[in-house]
Coordinates of C-alpha atoms in Angstrom, one line a residue:
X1 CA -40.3 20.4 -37.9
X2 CA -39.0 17.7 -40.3
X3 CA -42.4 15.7 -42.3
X4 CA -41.7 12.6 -44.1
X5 CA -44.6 11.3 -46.6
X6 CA -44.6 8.2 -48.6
X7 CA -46.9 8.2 -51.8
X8 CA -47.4 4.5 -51.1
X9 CA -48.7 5.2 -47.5
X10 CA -46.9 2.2 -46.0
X11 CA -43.7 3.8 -44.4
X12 CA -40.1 2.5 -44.9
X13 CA -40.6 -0.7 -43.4
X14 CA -40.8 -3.7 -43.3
X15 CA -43.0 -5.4 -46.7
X16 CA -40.8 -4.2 -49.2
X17 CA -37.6 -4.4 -47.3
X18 CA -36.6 -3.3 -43.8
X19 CA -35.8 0.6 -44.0
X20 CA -35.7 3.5 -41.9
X21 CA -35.2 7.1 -41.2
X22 CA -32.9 8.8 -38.6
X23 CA -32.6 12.7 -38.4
X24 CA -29.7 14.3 -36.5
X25 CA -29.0 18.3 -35.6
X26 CA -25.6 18.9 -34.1
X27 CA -24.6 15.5 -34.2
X28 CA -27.2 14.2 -32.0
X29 CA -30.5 11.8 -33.2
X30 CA -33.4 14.3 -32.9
X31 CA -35.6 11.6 -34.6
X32 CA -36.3 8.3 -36.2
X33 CA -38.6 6.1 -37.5
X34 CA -39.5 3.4 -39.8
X35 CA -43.0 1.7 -39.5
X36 CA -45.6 4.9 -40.5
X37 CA -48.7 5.5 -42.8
X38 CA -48.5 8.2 -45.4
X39 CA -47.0 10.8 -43.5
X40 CA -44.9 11.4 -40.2
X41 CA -44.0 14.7 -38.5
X42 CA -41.3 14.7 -35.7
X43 CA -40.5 18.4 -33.8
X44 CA -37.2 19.3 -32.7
X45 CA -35.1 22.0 -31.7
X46 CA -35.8 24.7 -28.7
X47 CA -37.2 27.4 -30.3
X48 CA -39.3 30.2 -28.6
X49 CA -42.0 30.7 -30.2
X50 CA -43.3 27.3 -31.4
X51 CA -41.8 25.3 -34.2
X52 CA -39.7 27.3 -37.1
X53 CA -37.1 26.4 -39.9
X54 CA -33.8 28.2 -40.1
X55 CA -32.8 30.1 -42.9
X56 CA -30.2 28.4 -45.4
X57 CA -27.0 29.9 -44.4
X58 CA -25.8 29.8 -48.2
X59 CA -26.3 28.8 -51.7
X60 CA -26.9 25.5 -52.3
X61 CA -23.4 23.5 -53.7
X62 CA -25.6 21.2 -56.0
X63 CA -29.0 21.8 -58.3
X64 CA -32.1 20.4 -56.6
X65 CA -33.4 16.8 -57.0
X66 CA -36.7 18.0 -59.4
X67 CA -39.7 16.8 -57.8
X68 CA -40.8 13.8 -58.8
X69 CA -44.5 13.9 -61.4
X70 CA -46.1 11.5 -58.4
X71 CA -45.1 12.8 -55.4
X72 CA -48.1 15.0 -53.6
X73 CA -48.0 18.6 -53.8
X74 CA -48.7 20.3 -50.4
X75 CA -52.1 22.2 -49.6
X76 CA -51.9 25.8 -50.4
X77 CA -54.1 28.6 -49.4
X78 CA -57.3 29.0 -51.4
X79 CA -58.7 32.5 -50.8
X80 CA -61.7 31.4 -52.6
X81 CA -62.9 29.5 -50.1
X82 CA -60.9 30.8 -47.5
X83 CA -59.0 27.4 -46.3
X84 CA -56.0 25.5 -47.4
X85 CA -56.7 23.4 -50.8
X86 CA -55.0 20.3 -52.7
X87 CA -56.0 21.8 -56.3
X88 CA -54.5 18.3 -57.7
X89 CA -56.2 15.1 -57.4
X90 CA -53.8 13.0 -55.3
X91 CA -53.4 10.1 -52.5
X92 CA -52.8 12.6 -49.8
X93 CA -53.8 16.1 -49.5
X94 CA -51.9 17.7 -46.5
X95 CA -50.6 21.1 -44.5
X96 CA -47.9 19.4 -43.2
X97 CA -45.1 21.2 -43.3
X98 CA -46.7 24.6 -44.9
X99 CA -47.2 25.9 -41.5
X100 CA -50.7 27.3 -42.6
X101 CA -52.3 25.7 -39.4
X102 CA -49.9 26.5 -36.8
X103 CA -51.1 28.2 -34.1
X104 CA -54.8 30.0 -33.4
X105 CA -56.0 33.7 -34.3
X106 CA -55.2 34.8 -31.4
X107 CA -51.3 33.6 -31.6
X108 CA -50.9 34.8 -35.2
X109 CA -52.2 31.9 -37.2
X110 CA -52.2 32.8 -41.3
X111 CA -55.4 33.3 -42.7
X112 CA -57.8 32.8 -39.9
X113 CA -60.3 31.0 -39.3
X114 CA -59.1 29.0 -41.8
X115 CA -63.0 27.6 -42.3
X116 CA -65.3 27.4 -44.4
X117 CA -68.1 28.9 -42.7
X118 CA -65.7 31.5 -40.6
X119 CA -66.0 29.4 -37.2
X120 CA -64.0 31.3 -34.9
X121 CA -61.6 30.2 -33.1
X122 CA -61.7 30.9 -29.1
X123 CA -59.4 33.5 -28.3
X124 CA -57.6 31.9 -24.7
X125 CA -54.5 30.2 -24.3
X126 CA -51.1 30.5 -24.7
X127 CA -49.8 28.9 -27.9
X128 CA -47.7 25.3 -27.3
X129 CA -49.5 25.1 -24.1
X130 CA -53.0 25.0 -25.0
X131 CA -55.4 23.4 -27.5
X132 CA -54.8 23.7 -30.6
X133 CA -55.0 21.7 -34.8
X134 CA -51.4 22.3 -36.3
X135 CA -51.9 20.5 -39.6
X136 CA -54.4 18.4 -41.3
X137 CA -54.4 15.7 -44.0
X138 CA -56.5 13.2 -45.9
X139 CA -55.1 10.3 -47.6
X140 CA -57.0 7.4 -49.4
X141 CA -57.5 4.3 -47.8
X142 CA -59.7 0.8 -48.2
X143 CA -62.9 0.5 -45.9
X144 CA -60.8 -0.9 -42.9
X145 CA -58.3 2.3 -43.0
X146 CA -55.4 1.2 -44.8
X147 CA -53.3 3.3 -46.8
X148 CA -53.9 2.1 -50.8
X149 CA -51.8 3.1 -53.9
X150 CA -54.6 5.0 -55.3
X151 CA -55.9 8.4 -55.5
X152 CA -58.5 10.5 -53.5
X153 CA -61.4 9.0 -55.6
X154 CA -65.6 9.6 -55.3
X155 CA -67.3 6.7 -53.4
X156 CA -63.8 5.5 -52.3
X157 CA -62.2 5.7 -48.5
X158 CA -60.3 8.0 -46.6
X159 CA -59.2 9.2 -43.5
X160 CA -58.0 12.0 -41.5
X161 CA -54.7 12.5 -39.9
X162 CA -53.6 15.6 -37.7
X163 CA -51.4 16.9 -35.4
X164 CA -52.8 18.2 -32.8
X165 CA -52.0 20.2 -29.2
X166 CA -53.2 18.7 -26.1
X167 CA -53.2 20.7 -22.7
X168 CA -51.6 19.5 -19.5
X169 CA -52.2 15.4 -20.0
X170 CA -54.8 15.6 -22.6
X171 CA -57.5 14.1 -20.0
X172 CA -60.0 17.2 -21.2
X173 CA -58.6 18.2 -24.5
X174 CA -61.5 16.3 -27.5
X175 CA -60.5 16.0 -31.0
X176 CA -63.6 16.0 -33.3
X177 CA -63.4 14.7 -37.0
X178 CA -66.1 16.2 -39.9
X179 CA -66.6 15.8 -43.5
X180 CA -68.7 17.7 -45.9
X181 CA -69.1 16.9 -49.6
X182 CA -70.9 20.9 -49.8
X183 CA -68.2 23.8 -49.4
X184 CA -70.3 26.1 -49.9
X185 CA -73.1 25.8 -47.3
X186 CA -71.2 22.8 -45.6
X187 CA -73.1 20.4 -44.1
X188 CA -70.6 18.3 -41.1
X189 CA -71.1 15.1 -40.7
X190 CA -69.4 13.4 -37.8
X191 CA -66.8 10.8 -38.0
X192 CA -66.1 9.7 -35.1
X193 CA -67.9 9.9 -31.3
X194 CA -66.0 12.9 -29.6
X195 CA -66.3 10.8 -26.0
X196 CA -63.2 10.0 -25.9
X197 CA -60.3 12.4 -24.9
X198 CA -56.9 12.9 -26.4
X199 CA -55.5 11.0 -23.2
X200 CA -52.0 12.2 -23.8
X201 CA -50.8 15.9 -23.7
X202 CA -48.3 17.9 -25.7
X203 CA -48.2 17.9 -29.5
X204 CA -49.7 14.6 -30.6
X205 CA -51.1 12.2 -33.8
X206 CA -54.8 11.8 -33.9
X207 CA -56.5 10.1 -36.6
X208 CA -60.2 9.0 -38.0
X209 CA -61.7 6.1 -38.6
X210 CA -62.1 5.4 -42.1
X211 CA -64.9 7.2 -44.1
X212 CA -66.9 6.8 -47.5
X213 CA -65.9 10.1 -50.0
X214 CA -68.9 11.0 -51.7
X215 CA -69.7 10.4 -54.7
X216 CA -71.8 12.8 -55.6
X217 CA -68.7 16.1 -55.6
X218 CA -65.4 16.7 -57.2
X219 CA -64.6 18.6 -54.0
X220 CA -65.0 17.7 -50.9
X221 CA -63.9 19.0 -47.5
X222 CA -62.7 17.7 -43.1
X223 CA -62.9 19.4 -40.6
X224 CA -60.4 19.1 -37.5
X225 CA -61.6 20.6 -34.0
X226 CA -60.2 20.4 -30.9
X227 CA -62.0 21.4 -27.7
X228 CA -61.6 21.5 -24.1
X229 CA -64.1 19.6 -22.5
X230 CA -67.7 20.5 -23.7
X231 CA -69.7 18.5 -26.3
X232 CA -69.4 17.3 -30.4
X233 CA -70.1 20.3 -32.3
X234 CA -69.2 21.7 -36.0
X235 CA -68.4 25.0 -34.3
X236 CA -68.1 25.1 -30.6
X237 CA -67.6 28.3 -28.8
X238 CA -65.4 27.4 -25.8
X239 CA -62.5 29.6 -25.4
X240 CA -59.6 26.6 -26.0
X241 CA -61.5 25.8 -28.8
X242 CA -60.2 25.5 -32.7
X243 CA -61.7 24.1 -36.1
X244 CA -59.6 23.7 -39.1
X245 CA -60.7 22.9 -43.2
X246 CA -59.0 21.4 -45.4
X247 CA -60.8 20.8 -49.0
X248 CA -59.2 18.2 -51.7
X249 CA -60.5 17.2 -54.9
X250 CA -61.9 13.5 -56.1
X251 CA -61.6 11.9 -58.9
X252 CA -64.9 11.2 -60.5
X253 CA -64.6 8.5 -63.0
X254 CA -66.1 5.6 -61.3
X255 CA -68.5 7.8 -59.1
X256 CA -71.3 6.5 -61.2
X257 CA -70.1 2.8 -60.4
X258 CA -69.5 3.5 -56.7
X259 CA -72.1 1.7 -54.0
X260 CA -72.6 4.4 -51.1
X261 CA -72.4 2.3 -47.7
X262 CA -73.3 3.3 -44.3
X263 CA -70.3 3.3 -42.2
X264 CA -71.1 4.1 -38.6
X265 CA -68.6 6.2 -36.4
X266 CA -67.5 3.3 -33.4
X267 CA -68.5 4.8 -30.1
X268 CA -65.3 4.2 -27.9
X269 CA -66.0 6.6 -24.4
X270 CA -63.6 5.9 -22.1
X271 CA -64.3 4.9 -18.3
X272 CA -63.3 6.4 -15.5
X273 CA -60.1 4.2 -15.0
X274 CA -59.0 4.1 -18.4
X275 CA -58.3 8.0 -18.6
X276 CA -56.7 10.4 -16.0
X277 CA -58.2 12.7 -13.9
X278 CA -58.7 16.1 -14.8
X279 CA -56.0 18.5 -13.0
X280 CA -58.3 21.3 -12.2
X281 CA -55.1 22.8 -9.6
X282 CA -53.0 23.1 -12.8
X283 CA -55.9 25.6 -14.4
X284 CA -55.8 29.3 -14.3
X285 CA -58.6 31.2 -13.9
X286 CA -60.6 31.4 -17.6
X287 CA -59.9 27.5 -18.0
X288 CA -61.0 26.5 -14.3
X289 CA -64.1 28.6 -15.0
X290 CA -65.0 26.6 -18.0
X291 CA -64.0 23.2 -16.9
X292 CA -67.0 21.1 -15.4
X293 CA -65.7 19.1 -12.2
X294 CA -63.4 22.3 -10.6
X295 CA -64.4 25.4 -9.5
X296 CA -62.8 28.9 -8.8
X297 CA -62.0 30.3 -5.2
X298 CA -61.1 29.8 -2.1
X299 CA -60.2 26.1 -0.4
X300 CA -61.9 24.3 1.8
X301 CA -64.8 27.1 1.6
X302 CA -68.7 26.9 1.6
X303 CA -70.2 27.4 -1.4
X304 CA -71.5 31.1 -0.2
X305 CA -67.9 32.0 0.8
X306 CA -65.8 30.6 -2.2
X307 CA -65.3 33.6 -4.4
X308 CA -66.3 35.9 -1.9
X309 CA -63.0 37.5 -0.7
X310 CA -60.1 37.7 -3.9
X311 CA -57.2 36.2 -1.5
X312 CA -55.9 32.5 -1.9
X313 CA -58.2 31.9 -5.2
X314 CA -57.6 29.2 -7.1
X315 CA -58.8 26.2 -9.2
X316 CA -60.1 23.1 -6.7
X317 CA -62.0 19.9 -7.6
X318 CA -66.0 20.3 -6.9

């Protein structure tokens, strides 16, 4: 996995200059880029157990470039409150690249549940198949969702960026976006609709709309969730299901000064011919006997006889 973040949050290219990026194992372009936000994250390689970096093969021939004072510092775990935490007061606060996301409970995920209320995550699936939040970041940005020079401040903007899993073609797999300015008895407040789904499956870049910090709390929290099917919740229960944290501090020298403004989520539910079908043939059993729309048994049967005989079962449309 190979993340590129720019302090800035305007990518490489093109109003200062037309840059880019190009990454290459073996010879061959495994990824490029030049027109981004704050961050980028490209996968490559076959590995068989999800993504994983290779241990240096030797010393290194020259002393490492120090980091420089502005650059971000990644989110680290904080067993305090049980989640990753930026302990620095930044532009960005991100797990990108830490690998303290990757994966679900069940798979072998590092500190589960990785919450601050100890929302569980549901224990089906197979890991780079189905749902599931591999990292999580929060970057400052004006009202309209652009990336600005400054830091996470209170009563400033922000949004959320992850990288999420999506099942099959992502027509049943719902990212949900939360923010709390309480870690310790959080209370979520939605940021976006949750009507709309992922529409595209594999590993893919999901962002929020833009959102008021408060300006009330030096820390704050998101929340990331990604569900299969079902409705908006802080914690759902469904067995694809998994919620993420990630708490970042503000800075709170113009909080007094700060106007509070009500920003509503936009409601944006797709219609039946904007988004694909759900695949219930493509389900095994667990999935197809949570999904709404497909049903487990036999074909061509009468609703008496579908699941009673156990030969030639499987997942059909309703």
């Amino acid at each position: 996995m190979m993340n590129i973040i720019d302090t800035f949050g305007d990518g490489v290219c093109c109003n200062h200059g037309q840059g880019k990026y190009e990454v290459f194992m073996d010879g061959l372009l495994v990824a490029d880029g030049d027109e981004f936000d704050a961050m980028e994250s490209h996968f490559f390689g076959n590995c068989g157990d999800g993504p994983q970096t290779q241990k240096p093969t030797g010393e290194p021939t020259t002393n490492a470039t120090p980091r420089p004072s502005s650059a971000p510092v990644p989110a680290s775990f904080d067993a305090l409150v049980g989640t990753p935490a930026c302990n620095d007061i930044q532009s960005i606060c991100s797990t990108a690249g830490t690998s303290l996301l990757d994966k679900k409970e069940v798979w072998g995920e590092l500190n589960p549940s990785n919450t601050l209320d100890n929302c569980a995550d549901g224990g089906a699936g197979t890991y780079l198949i189905d749902e599931s939040v591999e990292s999580v970041t929060v970057v400052a940005t004006d009202s309209a969702g652009n990336s600005v020079e400054g830091i996470l401040s209170a009563g400033g903007f922000a949004k959320i960026k992850a990288v999420v899993y999506a099942w099959n073609n992502g027509a049943g797999s719902y990212v949900d976006f939360f923010k709390t300015s309480d870690i310790v008895s959080p209370n979520w407040v939605p940021l976006n609709s949750g009507t709309s789904p992922v529409g595209q499956g594999g590993l893919v870049d999901v962002e929020s709309p833009a959102f008021q910090l408060s300006n009330t709390a030096a820390i704050q929290a998101v929340r990331v969730g990604i569900r299969f099917q079902g409705s908006q919740s802080p914690c759902p229960t469904g067995g694809y299901d998994e919620n993420d944290d990630l708490v970042f501090k503000v800075d709170m020298t113009s909080a007094s000064d700060a106007v509070m403004v009500a920003v509503a989520p936009p409601v944006t539910a797709s219609t039946s011919s904007s988004q694909e079908a759900i695949d219930c043939p493509a389900m095994v059993e667990d999935r197809c006997l949570e999904a709404t729309g497909c049903y487990w048994g036999r074909p061509n049967a009468s609703n008496r006889n579908r699941v009673r005989r156990n030969e030639n079962k499987s997942c059909h449309e309703l």
